[in-house]
Amino acid sequence: MLLVERGVDPYRGARALPGGFLNHAGEDILDAAHRELREEADLDVARLHLEQLGTYGAPGRDPRGRVISVAYLAIAPELPDPVAGTDAADAGWESAADVLSGRTKLAFDHLRIVTDGIDRARGKLEHSALATAFCRETFTIADLQQVYEAVWGVQLDPRNFYRKVQKVPGFIEPTGQERRATKGRPARLFQAGPTTVLHPPLVRPESTDSEGAR
Amino acid sequence: MLLVERGVDPYRGARALPGGFLNHAGEDILDAAHRELREEADLDVARLHLEQLGTYGAPGRDPRGRVISVAYLAIAPELPDPVAGTDAADAGWESAADVLSGRTKLAFDHLRIVTDGIDRARGKLEHSALATAFCRETFTIADLQQVYEAVWGVQLDPRNFYRKVQKVPGFIEPTGQERRATKGRPARLFQAGPTTVLHPPLVRPESTDSEGAR
DNA sequence: GTATCTTAATGTCAAACAGACAGAAAGGGG
DNA sequence: CCCCTTTCTGTCTGTTTGACATTAAGATAC
């Protein structure tokens, strides 16, 4: 995930989600999310999936006073490795595992927001074609499987995955081309199809730890 | 759904979702949702399900100026038939079909909010125990089926529904009591179980109309 | 050029599941 | 006591799932 290092108090030096305030009264909040992503992280990629995650407005979440944050979940493939040195103070990539485990400390209630975002992504992978937003324009089925395995944190059977993914109508479409790696049989390349809602869904294996309350 | 009639411009006389502004800088937005529900609609029921739906902040959505609304989805059973005459101007129940079809005109972008809310409810019925929030403390399986049929707008087979609902562990628990109607065999009464996430989910029958893009 | 290694693609099979529907159980009313 | 209604319990068939075997198509080593 993309985090910036705070240069001012409060939480100076801690990592935080990129964000900021609305510019003027006429700015749409989605536009503002795009702008902040560009300004704070120099990120202006194509194929950017951006969806509203939720709004966080607990009274004490910002010591400076009342701040209500509308969080957006952004997903994009082929991200520039170290975010290019710009005025964007210190933006950089952090492993989600490091953040979730608490090894990387986040400012404000941003850990909560991050947790919600990951939950959202995990769930949406089942019922929507969101996984293709993690991939490039064309991809192999093994690529897609890696997305599911990484986000869900599980291992999947390649043969069954292959079968199920292709059964969902309109999810992925073959391009007719192939990609050959250094080893092994060349893999057929696919691209995202028109479907956004998966029928049937790709259900993730039931984790043994009981999910309990929400 | 619960709507109030606007007494002031803009949209005077049109129906709108109950809502209002934050009281003071220390008020939590969820608390504000509860308060507005109580103030505008005299609604203060037990067993009230309230979850954040989304935030709407398009520049022109309120002609008076920039207003950002955080929408909450509320669901509760046993609602008072005509909302008792209080200072709550003209609050009343409207059929969702009337609103969705456009027969009942809504102020601002509230039709969009309502549509999103119904979509959310329909989806959550599949994967969460939300349906029990529509029911009383104890209910029969037929009651629960009526919730699913009403919200999804489909007909379900009582025998298959009976089987599937009882297979989900922790969804509903038998109370040991029965309810006898005027006709027919007495039905066993159930109550909501501890589970909030349904495993396996209750998938709704695939509607014939293609869902297309989102 | 052939063996071998690696990954992709296809196939097989038993168990579980889904939808459609039959029938039995348990009440009330003529 | 028969009929009607609603609830509950089965049955049956086709589909899907998860586990695993097998074949296909390249690259590389020898």
CSV table of C-alpha atoms (C1' of nucleotides) in Angstrom, one decimal:
chain,number,residue,atom,x,y,z
A,1,MET,CA,0.0,0.0,0.0
A,2,LEU,CA,1.0,3.6,-0.6
A,3,LEU,CA,1.9,5.6,2.5
A,4,VAL,CA,3.4,9.1,3.0
A,5,GLU,CA,5.5,10.2,5.9
A,6,ARG,CA,4.0,13.0,7.9
A,7,GLY,CA,6.2,16.1,8.0
A,8,VAL,CA,4.2,18.1,10.5
A,9,ASP,CA,2.6,17.4,13.9
A,10,PRO,CA,0.6,15.7,14.9
A,11,TYR,CA,2.1,12.3,14.2
A,12,ARG,CA,5.2,13.9,12.7
A,13,GLY,CA,7.3,11.1,11.2
A,14,ALA,CA,4.6,8.5,11.3
A,15,ARG,CA,3.2,7.0,8.2
A,16,ALA,CA,-0.3,7.9,6.9
A,17,LEU,CA,-2.6,7.4,4.0
A,18,PRO,CA,-2.2,10.1,1.4
A,19,GLY,CA,-5.0,12.6,1.6
A,20,GLY,CA,-6.0,16.2,2.3
A,21,PHE,CA,-8.8,18.7,2.3
A,22,LEU,CA,-11.3,19.7,-0.3
A,23,ASN,CA,-9.9,22.6,-2.4
A,24,HIS,CA,-12.9,24.8,-2.9
A,25,ALA,CA,-16.6,24.5,-2.5
A,26,GLY,CA,-17.1,23.3,-6.0
A,27,GLU,CA,-14.8,20.3,-5.9
A,28,ASP,CA,-16.3,16.9,-6.1
A,29,ILE,CA,-15.0,14.5,-3.4
A,30,LEU,CA,-14.0,11.9,-6.0
A,31,ASP,CA,-12.1,14.5,-7.9
A,32,ALA,CA,-10.4,15.5,-4.7
A,33,ALA,CA,-9.4,12.0,-4.1
A,34,HIS,CA,-7.8,11.9,-7.6
A,35,ARG,CA,-6.1,15.2,-7.0
A,36,GLU,CA,-4.6,14.2,-3.6
A,37,LEU,CA,-3.3,11.0,-5.0
A,38,ARG,CA,-1.6,13.0,-7.7
A,39,GLU,CA,-0.3,15.8,-5.4
A,40,GLU,CA,0.8,13.7,-2.4
A,41,ALA,CA,2.2,10.7,-4.2
A,42,ASP,CA,2.8,11.9,-7.8
A,43,LEU,CA,0.5,9.1,-8.8
A,44,ASP,CA,-1.4,9.5,-12.1
A,45,VAL,CA,-1.6,6.1,-13.6
A,46,ALA,CA,-4.0,4.8,-16.2
A,47,ARG,CA,-6.4,2.0,-15.3
A,48,LEU,CA,-6.9,3.3,-11.8
A,49,HIS,CA,-9.8,1.7,-9.9
A,50,LEU,CA,-11.1,4.2,-7.3
A,51,GLU,CA,-14.1,3.5,-5.2
A,52,GLN,CA,-15.5,5.1,-2.0
A,53,LEU,CA,-14.7,3.1,1.0
A,54,GLY,CA,-16.4,4.9,3.9
A,55,THR,CA,-16.5,8.0,6.0
A,56,TYR,CA,-14.7,8.4,9.3
A,57,GLY,CA,-15.8,11.1,11.6
A,58,ALA,CA,-15.3,10.0,15.2
A,59,PRO,CA,-14.9,13.2,17.4
A,60,GLY,CA,-11.4,12.5,18.6
A,61,ARG,CA,-9.8,11.0,15.6
A,62,ASP,CA,-7.7,14.1,14.8
A,63,PRO,CA,-6.3,16.0,17.8
A,64,ARG,CA,-6.4,19.3,15.9
A,65,GLY,CA,-10.2,19.2,15.9
A,66,ARG,CA,-13.1,17.9,14.0
A,67,VAL,CA,-12.1,16.3,10.8
A,68,ILE,CA,-14.4,14.1,8.7
A,69,SER,CA,-12.5,11.9,6.2
A,70,VAL,CA,-14.1,10.3,3.2
A,71,ALA,CA,-11.8,7.3,2.4
A,72,TYR,CA,-11.4,6.0,-1.1
A,73,LEU,CA,-9.9,2.6,-2.1
A,74,ALA,CA,-7.6,2.8,-5.0
A,75,ILE,CA,-6.2,-0.2,-6.9
A,76,ALA,CA,-3.9,-0.1,-10.0
A,77,PRO,CA,-1.4,-2.3,-11.7
A,78,GLU,CA,2.2,-1.6,-12.7
A,79,LEU,CA,2.8,0.9,-10.1
A,80,PRO,CA,6.1,2.8,-10.2
A,81,ASP,CA,8.5,1.1,-7.8
A,82,PRO,CA,9.8,4.0,-5.6
A,83,VAL,CA,7.4,6.9,-6.1
A,84,ALA,CA,9.5,9.4,-8.1
A,85,GLY,CA,11.2,12.1,-6.0
A,86,THR,CA,8.9,15.1,-6.2
A,87,ASP,CA,7.6,17.5,-3.7
A,88,ALA,CA,5.6,14.5,-2.4
A,89,ALA,CA,7.5,14.4,0.8
A,90,ASP,CA,8.3,10.8,1.4
A,91,ALA,CA,5.8,8.6,-0.3
A,92,GLY,CA,6.6,4.9,-0.6
A,93,TRP,CA,5.3,1.4,-0.7
A,94,GLU,CA,4.7,-0.7,2.4
A,95,SER,CA,3.7,-4.3,2.6
A,96,ALA,CA,0.2,-4.8,3.8
A,97,ALA,CA,1.3,-7.5,6.1
A,98,ASP,CA,3.7,-5.1,7.8
A,99,VAL,CA,1.0,-2.6,8.4
A,100,LEU,CA,-1.7,-5.1,9.5
A,101,SER,CA,0.7,-6.7,12.0
A,102,GLY,CA,1.5,-3.4,13.5
A,103,ARG,CA,5.2,-3.3,12.6
A,104,THR,CA,4.5,-0.1,10.6
A,105,LYS,CA,2.7,2.4,12.8
A,106,LEU,CA,0.0,4.5,11.2
A,107,ALA,CA,-1.2,8.0,12.2
A,108,PHE,CA,-4.7,8.8,13.3
A,109,ASP,CA,-7.2,6.0,12.8
A,110,HIS,CA,-5.6,5.1,9.5
A,111,LEU,CA,-5.0,1.5,10.6
A,112,ARG,CA,-8.7,1.1,10.9
A,113,ILE,CA,-9.3,2.6,7.5
A,114,VAL,CA,-6.6,0.3,6.0
A,115,THR,CA,-8.2,-2.7,7.6
A,116,ASP,CA,-11.6,-1.8,6.2
A,117,GLY,CA,-10.1,-1.3,2.8
A,118,ILE,CA,-8.4,-4.7,2.8
A,119,ASP,CA,-11.7,-6.3,3.9
A,120,ARG,CA,-13.5,-4.6,1.1
A,121,ALA,CA,-10.9,-5.7,-1.5
A,122,ARG,CA,-11.1,-9.3,-0.2
A,123,GLY,CA,-14.8,-9.4,-0.4
A,124,LYS,CA,-15.1,-7.7,-3.7
A,125,LEU,CA,-12.7,-10.2,-5.3
A,126,GLU,CA,-15.4,-12.8,-4.8
A,127,HIS,CA,-18.2,-11.1,-6.5
A,128,SER,CA,-16.8,-8.5,-8.8
A,129,ALA,CA,-14.1,-8.4,-11.5
A,130,LEU,CA,-11.9,-6.2,-9.3
A,131,ALA,CA,-9.0,-8.7,-9.5
A,132,THR,CA,-8.4,-7.6,-13.1
A,133,ALA,CA,-7.7,-4.1,-11.8
A,134,PHE,CA,-4.6,-5.5,-10.2
A,135,CYS,CA,-3.4,-6.9,-13.5
A,136,ARG,CA,-2.0,-5.3,-16.6
A,137,GLU,CA,-4.0,-4.9,-19.8
A,138,THR,CA,-3.4,-8.5,-20.7
A,139,PHE,CA,-2.6,-11.3,-18.3
A,140,THR,CA,-2.4,-15.0,-17.9
A,141,ILE,CA,-4.7,-17.0,-15.6
A,142,ALA,CA,-1.7,-17.7,-13.4
A,143,ASP,CA,-1.3,-13.9,-13.0
A,144,LEU,CA,-4.9,-13.6,-12.0
A,145,GLN,CA,-4.5,-16.5,-9.5
A,146,GLN,CA,-1.6,-14.7,-7.9
A,147,VAL,CA,-3.8,-11.7,-7.3
A,148,TYR,CA,-6.4,-13.9,-5.5
A,149,GLU,CA,-3.7,-15.7,-3.5
A,150,ALA,CA,-2.0,-12.5,-2.5
A,151,VAL,CA,-5.1,-10.6,-1.4
A,152,TRP,CA,-6.9,-13.6,0.2
A,153,GLY,CA,-3.7,-15.0,1.7
A,154,VAL,CA,-4.4,-18.5,0.7
A,155,GLN,CA,-3.2,-21.1,-1.8
A,156,LEU,CA,-5.5,-22.1,-4.6
A,157,ASP,CA,-5.4,-25.2,-6.9
A,158,PRO,CA,-4.3,-23.9,-10.4
A,159,ARG,CA,-6.5,-26.5,-12.2
A,160,ASN,CA,-9.7,-25.7,-10.4
A,161,PHE,CA,-9.0,-22.0,-10.5
A,162,TYR,CA,-8.4,-22.3,-14.3
A,163,ARG,CA,-11.8,-24.0,-14.7
A,164,LYS,CA,-13.8,-21.8,-12.5
A,165,VAL,CA,-12.5,-18.5,-13.8
A,166,GLN,CA,-13.2,-19.4,-17.3
A,167,LYS,CA,-16.7,-20.5,-16.5
A,168,VAL,CA,-17.8,-17.1,-15.4
A,169,PRO,CA,-19.3,-15.5,-18.5
A,170,GLY,CA,-17.7,-12.2,-19.5
A,171,PHE,CA,-15.1,-12.2,-16.7
A,172,ILE,CA,-12.0,-12.7,-18.9
A,173,GLU,CA,-11.7,-13.0,-22.6
A,174,PRO,CA,-8.8,-14.7,-24.6
A,175,THR,CA,-6.8,-12.3,-26.7
A,176,GLY,CA,-5.5,-15.1,-28.9
A,177,GLN,CA,-1.9,-14.2,-28.0
A,178,GLU,CA,0.5,-16.1,-25.8
A,179,ARG,CA,3.3,-15.2,-23.4
A,180,ARG,CA,6.3,-17.4,-23.0
A,181,ALA,CA,8.3,-17.2,-19.8
A,182,THR,CA,11.9,-18.6,-19.5
A,183,LYS,CA,10.6,-21.9,-18.6
A,184,GLY,CA,7.5,-24.0,-19.2
A,185,ARG,CA,4.7,-24.1,-21.7
A,186,PRO,CA,3.5,-20.7,-23.0
A,187,ALA,CA,0.4,-19.3,-21.4
A,188,ARG,CA,-2.6,-17.9,-23.2
A,189,LEU,CA,-3.2,-14.2,-22.6
A,190,PHE,CA,-6.5,-12.8,-21.5
A,191,GLN,CA,-8.0,-9.4,-21.0
A,192,ALA,CA,-10.8,-8.2,-18.8
A,193,GLY,CA,-14.3,-8.8,-20.1
A,194,PRO,CA,-17.4,-6.7,-19.9
A,195,THR,CA,-18.7,-8.3,-16.7
A,196,THR,CA,-18.3,-6.5,-13.4
A,197,VAL,CA,-20.5,-8.8,-11.3
A,198,LEU,CA,-19.4,-12.4,-11.3
A,199,HIS,CA,-22.0,-15.0,-11.8
A,200,PRO,CA,-21.3,-17.5,-10.3
A,201,PRO,CA,-19.0,-15.9,-7.7
A,202,LEU,CA,-15.5,-17.1,-6.9
A,203,VAL,CA,-15.9,-18.0,-3.3
A,204,ARG,CA,-12.8,-18.0,-1.2
A,205,PRO,CA,-12.1,-21.1,0.9
A,206,GLU,CA,-13.7,-20.9,4.3
A,207,SER,CA,-10.9,-19.9,6.7
A,208,THR,CA,-10.7,-22.2,9.7
A,209,ASP,CA,-10.7,-19.3,12.2
A,210,SER,CA,-14.3,-18.5,13.0
A,211,GLU,CA,-15.3,-15.1,11.7
A,212,GLY,CA,-17.5,-14.4,14.7
A,213,ALA,CA,-19.1,-11.0,15.0
A,214,ARG,CA,-18.6,-8.0,12.7
B,1,MET,CA,-39.2,3.3,3.5
B,2,LEU,CA,-39.5,6.3,5.8
B,3,LEU,CA,-39.8,9.7,4.2
B,4,VAL,CA,-40.6,13.1,5.4
B,5,GLU,CA,-42.2,15.9,3.6
B,6,ARG,CA,-40.1,19.0,3.2
B,7,GLY,CA,-41.7,22.1,4.7
B,8,VAL,CA,-39.2,24.6,3.4
B,9,ASP,CA,-37.5,25.4,0.1
B,10,PRO,CA,-35.8,24.0,-1.8
B,11,TYR,CA,-38.0,21.1,-2.9
B,12,ARG,CA,-40.8,22.3,-0.6
B,13,GLY,CA,-43.5,19.7,-0.5
B,14,ALA,CA,-41.4,17.0,-2.0
B,15,ARG,CA,-40.5,13.9,0.0
B,16,ALA,CA,-37.0,13.4,1.3
B,17,LEU,CA,-35.0,11.1,3.5
B,18,PRO,CA,-34.9,12.1,7.1
B,19,GLY,CA,-31.7,13.8,8.0
B,20,GLY,CA,-30.0,17.0,9.1
B,21,PHE,CA,-26.7,18.5,10.1
B,22,LEU,CA,-24.2,17.7,12.8
B,23,ASN,CA,-25.1,19.3,16.1
B,24,HIS,CA,-21.7,20.3,17.4
B,25,ALA,CA,-18.1,19.6,16.7
B,26,GLY,CA,-18.1,16.8,19.2
B,27,GLU,CA,-21.0,14.7,17.8
B,28,ASP,CA,-20.2,11.4,16.2
B,29,ILE,CA,-21.8,11.0,12.8
B,30,LEU,CA,-23.4,7.7,13.8
B,31,ASP,CA,-24.9,9.4,16.9
B,32,ALA,CA,-26.1,12.1,14.6
B,33,ALA,CA,-27.9,9.6,12.4
B,34,HIS,CA,-29.6,8.2,15.5
B,35,ARG,CA,-30.6,11.6,16.7
B,36,GLU,CA,-32.0,12.7,13.4
B,37,LEU,CA,-34.0,9.6,13.1
B,38,ARG,CA,-35.5,10.3,16.5
B,39,GLU,CA,-36.1,14.0,15.9
B,40,GLU,CA,-37.4,14.0,12.4
B,41,ALA,CA,-39.4,10.8,12.5
B,42,ASP,CA,-40.0,10.2,16.2
B,43,LEU,CA,-38.4,6.8,15.6
B,44,ASP,CA,-36.6,5.3,18.6
B,45,VAL,CA,-37.1,1.6,18.2
B,46,ALA,CA,-35.2,-1.3,19.7
B,47,ARG,CA,-33.4,-3.7,17.5
B,48,LEU,CA,-32.4,-1.0,15.1
B,49,HIS,CA,-29.8,-2.0,12.5
B,50,LEU,CA,-27.9,1.1,11.3
B,51,GLU,CA,-25.0,1.0,9.0
B,52,GLN,CA,-23.1,3.5,6.9
B,53,LEU,CA,-24.2,3.5,3.3
B,54,GLY,CA,-22.0,6.1,1.6
B,55,THR,CA,-21.2,9.7,1.3
B,56,TYR,CA,-22.7,12.0,-1.3
B,57,GLY,CA,-20.9,15.2,-2.1
B,58,ALA,CA,-21.4,16.2,-5.7
B,59,PRO,CA,-21.1,20.0,-6.0
B,60,GLY,CA,-24.6,20.7,-7.3
B,61,ARG,CA,-26.6,18.3,-5.2
B,62,ASP,CA,-28.0,21.0,-2.9
B,63,PRO,CA,-28.9,24.3,-4.6
B,64,ARG,CA,-28.3,26.2,-1.3
B,65,GLY,CA,-24.6,25.4,-1.5
B,66,ARG,CA,-22.1,22.7,-0.7
B,67,VAL,CA,-23.6,20.0,1.4
B,68,ILE,CA,-21.9,16.7,2.0
B,69,SER,CA,-24.2,14.0,3.3
B,70,VAL,CA,-23.2,10.8,5.0
B,71,ALA,CA,-26.1,8.3,4.4
B,72,TYR,CA,-27.0,5.6,6.8
B,73,LEU,CA,-29.1,2.5,6.1
B,74,ALA,CA,-31.5,1.7,8.9
B,75,ILE,CA,-33.5,-1.4,9.2
B,76,ALA,CA,-35.9,-2.4,12.0
B,77,PRO,CA,-39.0,-4.6,12.5
B,78,GLU,CA,-42.4,-3.8,13.9
B,79,LEU,CA,-42.4,-0.2,12.9
B,80,PRO,CA,-45.2,2.0,14.1
B,81,ASP,CA,-47.8,2.1,11.3
B,82,PRO,CA,-48.3,5.8,10.9
B,83,VAL,CA,-45.5,7.6,12.6
B,84,ALA,CA,-47.1,9.2,15.6
B,85,GLY,CA,-48.1,12.8,15.2
B,86,THR,CA,-45.3,14.8,16.7
B,87,ASP,CA,-43.3,17.8,15.7
B,88,ALA,CA,-41.9,15.5,13.1
B,89,ALA,CA,-43.7,17.4,10.3
B,90,ASP,CA,-45.1,14.8,8.0
B,91,ALA,CA,-43.2,11.6,8.2
B,92,GLY,CA,-44.7,8.5,6.7
B,93,TRP,CA,-44.2,5.2,5.1
B,94,GLU,CA,-43.8,4.8,1.4
B,95,SER,CA,-43.6,1.7,-0.7
B,96,ALA,CA,-40.2,1.1,-2.1
B,97,ALA,CA,-41.7,0.2,-5.4
B,98,ASP,CA,-43.5,3.5,-5.6
B,99,VAL,CA,-40.2,5.4,-5.1
B,100,LEU,CA,-38.1,3.3,-7.4
B,101,SER,CA,-40.6,3.6,-10.2
B,102,GLY,CA,-40.7,7.3,-9.9
B,103,ARG,CA,-44.3,7.6,-8.8
B,104,THR,CA,-43.1,9.3,-5.6
B,105,LYS,CA,-40.7,12.1,-6.3
B,106,LEU,CA,-37.8,12.6,-4.0
B,107,ALA,CA,-35.8,15.8,-3.3
B,108,PHE,CA,-32.2,16.3,-4.0
B,109,ASP,CA,-30.3,13.2,-5.1
B,110,HIS,CA,-32.2,11.1,-2.6
B,111,LEU,CA,-33.4,8.7,-5.2
B,112,ARG,CA,-29.9,7.8,-5.9
B,113,ILE,CA,-29.3,7.3,-2.2
B,114,VAL,CA,-32.4,5.1,-1.9
B,115,THR,CA,-31.3,3.0,-4.9
B,116,ASP,CA,-27.9,2.5,-3.4
B,117,GLY,CA,-29.5,1.5,-0.1
B,118,ILE,CA,-31.8,-1.0,-1.6
B,119,ASP,CA,-28.9,-2.5,-3.6
B,120,ARG,CA,-26.9,-2.8,-0.4
B,121,ALA,CA,-29.8,-4.5,1.4
B,122,ARG,CA,-30.3,-6.9,-1.4
B,123,GLY,CA,-26.7,-7.8,-1.5
B,124,LYS,CA,-26.3,-8.1,2.2
B,125,LEU,CA,-29.2,-10.5,2.5
B,126,GLU,CA,-27.1,-13.0,0.7
B,127,HIS,CA,-24.0,-12.9,2.8
B,128,SER,CA,-25.1,-11.6,6.2
B,129,ALA,CA,-27.8,-12.3,8.7
B,130,LEU,CA,-29.3,-8.9,7.9
B,131,ALA,CA,-32.7,-10.5,7.1
B,132,THR,CA,-33.3,-11.2,10.8
B,133,ALA,CA,-33.1,-7.5,11.4
B,134,PHE,CA,-36.4,-7.2,9.5
B,135,CYS,CA,-38.0,-9.8,11.8
B,136,ARG,CA,-39.2,-9.7,15.4
B,137,GLU,CA,-37.4,-11.3,18.2
B,138,THR,CA,-38.8,-14.7,17.3
B,139,PHE,CA,-40.0,-15.6,13.9
B,140,THR,CA,-40.9,-18.6,11.7
B,141,ILE,CA,-38.9,-19.7,8.7
B,142,ALA,CA,-41.9,-18.6,6.6
B,143,ASP,CA,-41.5,-15.1,8.0
B,144,LEU,CA,-37.9,-15.0,7.1
B,145,GLN,CA,-38.7,-16.2,3.6
B,146,GLN,CA,-41.1,-13.4,3.2
B,147,VAL,CA,-38.3,-11.0,3.9
B,148,TYR,CA,-36.1,-12.5,1.3
B,149,GLU,CA,-39.0,-12.5,-1.2
B,150,ALA,CA,-40.0,-8.9,-0.5
B,151,VAL,CA,-36.5,-7.5,-0.7
B,152,TRP,CA,-35.3,-9.5,-3.6
B,153,GLY,CA,-38.6,-9.3,-5.4
B,154,VAL,CA,-38.6,-13.0,-6.3
B,155,GLN,CA,-40.5,-16.2,-5.4
B,156,LEU,CA,-38.6,-18.9,-3.5
B,157,ASP,CA,-39.5,-22.5,-2.9
B,158,PRO,CA,-40.4,-23.0,0.8
B,159,ARG,CA,-39.0,-26.5,1.0
B,160,ASN,CA,-35.6,-25.6,-0.4
B,161,PHE,CA,-35.5,-22.4,1.6
B,162,TYR,CA,-36.3,-24.3,4.7
B,163,ARG,CA,-33.4,-26.6,4.0
B,164,LYS,CA,-30.8,-24.1,3.1
B,165,VAL,CA,-31.5,-21.6,5.9
B,166,GLN,CA,-31.2,-24.3,8.5
B,167,LYS,CA,-28.0,-25.6,7.1
B,168,VAL,CA,-26.1,-22.3,7.7
B,169,PRO,CA,-24.5,-22.7,11.1
B,170,GLY,CA,-25.4,-20.1,13.6
B,171,PHE,CA,-27.9,-18.2,11.4
B,172,ILE,CA,-31.1,-19.1,13.2
B,173,GLU,CA,-31.7,-21.1,16.4
B,174,PRO,CA,-34.9,-22.9,17.3
B,175,THR,CA,-36.6,-21.5,20.5
B,176,GLY,CA,-38.6,-24.7,21.1
B,177,GLN,CA,-41.8,-22.8,20.9
B,178,GLU,CA,-44.4,-22.8,18.2
B,179,ARG,CA,-46.8,-20.3,16.6
B,180,ARG,CA,-50.2,-21.3,15.4
B,181,ALA,CA,-52.0,-19.3,12.8
B,182,THR,CA,-55.7,-19.6,12.0
B,183,LYS,CA,-55.0,-22.3,9.5
B,184,GLY,CA,-52.4,-24.9,8.9
B,185,ARG,CA,-49.8,-26.7,10.9
B,186,PRO,CA,-48.1,-24.7,13.7
B,187,ALA,CA,-44.7,-23.4,12.8
B,188,ARG,CA,-41.6,-23.6,14.9
B,189,LEU,CA,-40.3,-20.4,16.1
B,190,PHE,CA,-36.7,-19.3,15.7
B,191,GLN,CA,-34.4,-16.5,16.9
B,192,ALA,CA,-31.4,-14.9,15.4
B,193,GLY,CA,-28.2,-16.8,16.0
B,194,PRO,CA,-24.7,-15.5,16.7
B,195,THR,CA,-23.5,-15.6,13.1
B,196,THR,CA,-23.4,-12.4,11.1
B,197,VAL,CA,-21.6,-13.8,8.1
B,198,LEU,CA,-23.5,-16.6,6.3
B,199,HIS,CA,-21.4,-19.6,5.3
B,200,PRO,CA,-22.5,-20.8,2.8
B,201,PRO,CA,-24.3,-17.7,1.5
B,202,LEU,CA,-27.9,-17.7,0.4
B,203,VAL,CA,-27.5,-16.8,-3.2
B,204,ARG,CA,-30.4,-15.2,-4.9
B,205,PRO,CA,-31.6,-16.6,-8.1
B,206,GLU,CA,-29.9,-15.1,-11.1
B,207,SER,CA,-32.2,-12.5,-12.6
B,208,THR,CA,-32.7,-13.0,-16.3
B,209,ASP,CA,-32.0,-9.4,-17.1
B,210,SER,CA,-28.2,-9.1,-17.6
B,211,GLU,CA,-26.7,-6.9,-14.9
B,212,GLY,CA,-24.3,-5.2,-17.2
B,213,ALA,CA,-21.9,-2.6,-15.9
B,214,ARG,CA,-22.0,-1.0,-12.4
C,1,DG,C1',18.7,-34.9,-31.3
C,2,DT,C1',17.0,-36.7,-27.3
C,3,DA,C1',16.1,-36.7,-22.3
C,4,DT,C1',14.6,-33.8,-18.9
C,5,DC,C1',12.6,-30.1,-16.5
C,6,DT,C1',9.0,-26.7,-16.0
C,7,DT,C1',4.7,-24.7,-16.5
C,8,DA,C1',0.1,-24.7,-19.0
C,9,DA,C1',-4.0,-26.9,-20.3
C,10,DT,C1',-7.3,-30.8,-20.1
C,11,DG,C1',-9.5,-34.8,-17.9
C,12,DT,C1',-11.4,-37.8,-14.2
C,13,DC,C1',-13.9,-39.0,-10.2
C,14,DA,C1',-16.5,-39.1,-5.9
C,15,DA,C1',-18.8,-36.2,-2.7
C,16,DA,C1',-21.6,-32.4,-1.9
C,17,DC,C1',-25.1,-29.3,-3.5
C,18,DA,C1',-29.1,-27.2,-6.1
C,19,DG,C1',-33.5,-27.0,-8.0
C,20,DA,C1',-37.9,-29.3,-8.8
C,21,DC,C1',-41.4,-31.8,-6.7
C,22,DA,C1',-43.8,-35.8,-3.8
C,23,DG,C1',-45.6,-36.9,0.3
C,24,DA,C1',-46.4,-37.0,5.4
C,25,DA,C1',-47.5,-34.4,9.7
C,26,DA,C1',-50.4,-31.2,12.3
C,27,DG,C1',-53.6,-28.2,13.1
C,28,DG,C1',-58.8,-25.9,12.1
C,29,DG,C1',-63.5,-25.9,10.1
C,30,DG,C1',-67.4,-27.9,7.9
D,1,DC,C1',-64.7,-37.7,10.0
D,2,DC,C1',-63.3,-35.6,5.6
D,3,DC,C1',-61.3,-31.6,3.6
D,4,DC,C1',-58.3,-27.7,3.5
D,5,DT,C1',-54.2,-25.3,4.7
D,6,DT,C1',-49.6,-24.8,6.2
D,7,DT,C1',-45.4,-26.9,7.9
D,8,DC,C1',-42.0,-30.2,7.8
D,9,DT,C1',-39.4,-34.2,5.8
D,10,DG,C1',-37.9,-36.8,1.8
D,11,DT,C1',-36.5,-38.1,-3.0
D,12,DC,C1',-34.5,-37.6,-7.3
D,13,DT,C1',-31.6,-35.8,-11.0
D,14,DG,C1',-28.3,-32.7,-12.9
D,15,DT,C1',-24.6,-29.6,-11.6
D,16,DT,C1',-20.8,-28.1,-9.1
D,17,DT,C1',-16.9,-28.7,-6.1
D,18,DG,C1',-12.4,-30.1,-4.5
D,19,DA,C1',-8.7,-33.4,-5.0
D,20,DC,C1',-5.7,-35.3,-8.1
D,21,DA,C1',-3.9,-37.6,-12.9
D,22,DT,C1',-2.5,-36.9,-17.3
D,23,DT,C1',-1.2,-34.7,-21.5
D,24,DA,C1',0.8,-30.6,-24.1
D,25,DA,C1',4.3,-27.3,-25.3
D,26,DG,C1',8.0,-25.0,-24.7
D,27,DA,C1',13.4,-24.2,-22.8
D,28,DT,C1',17.6,-26.3,-21.5
D,29,DA,C1',21.3,-29.7,-20.6
D,30,DC,C1',23.9,-33.2,-22.4
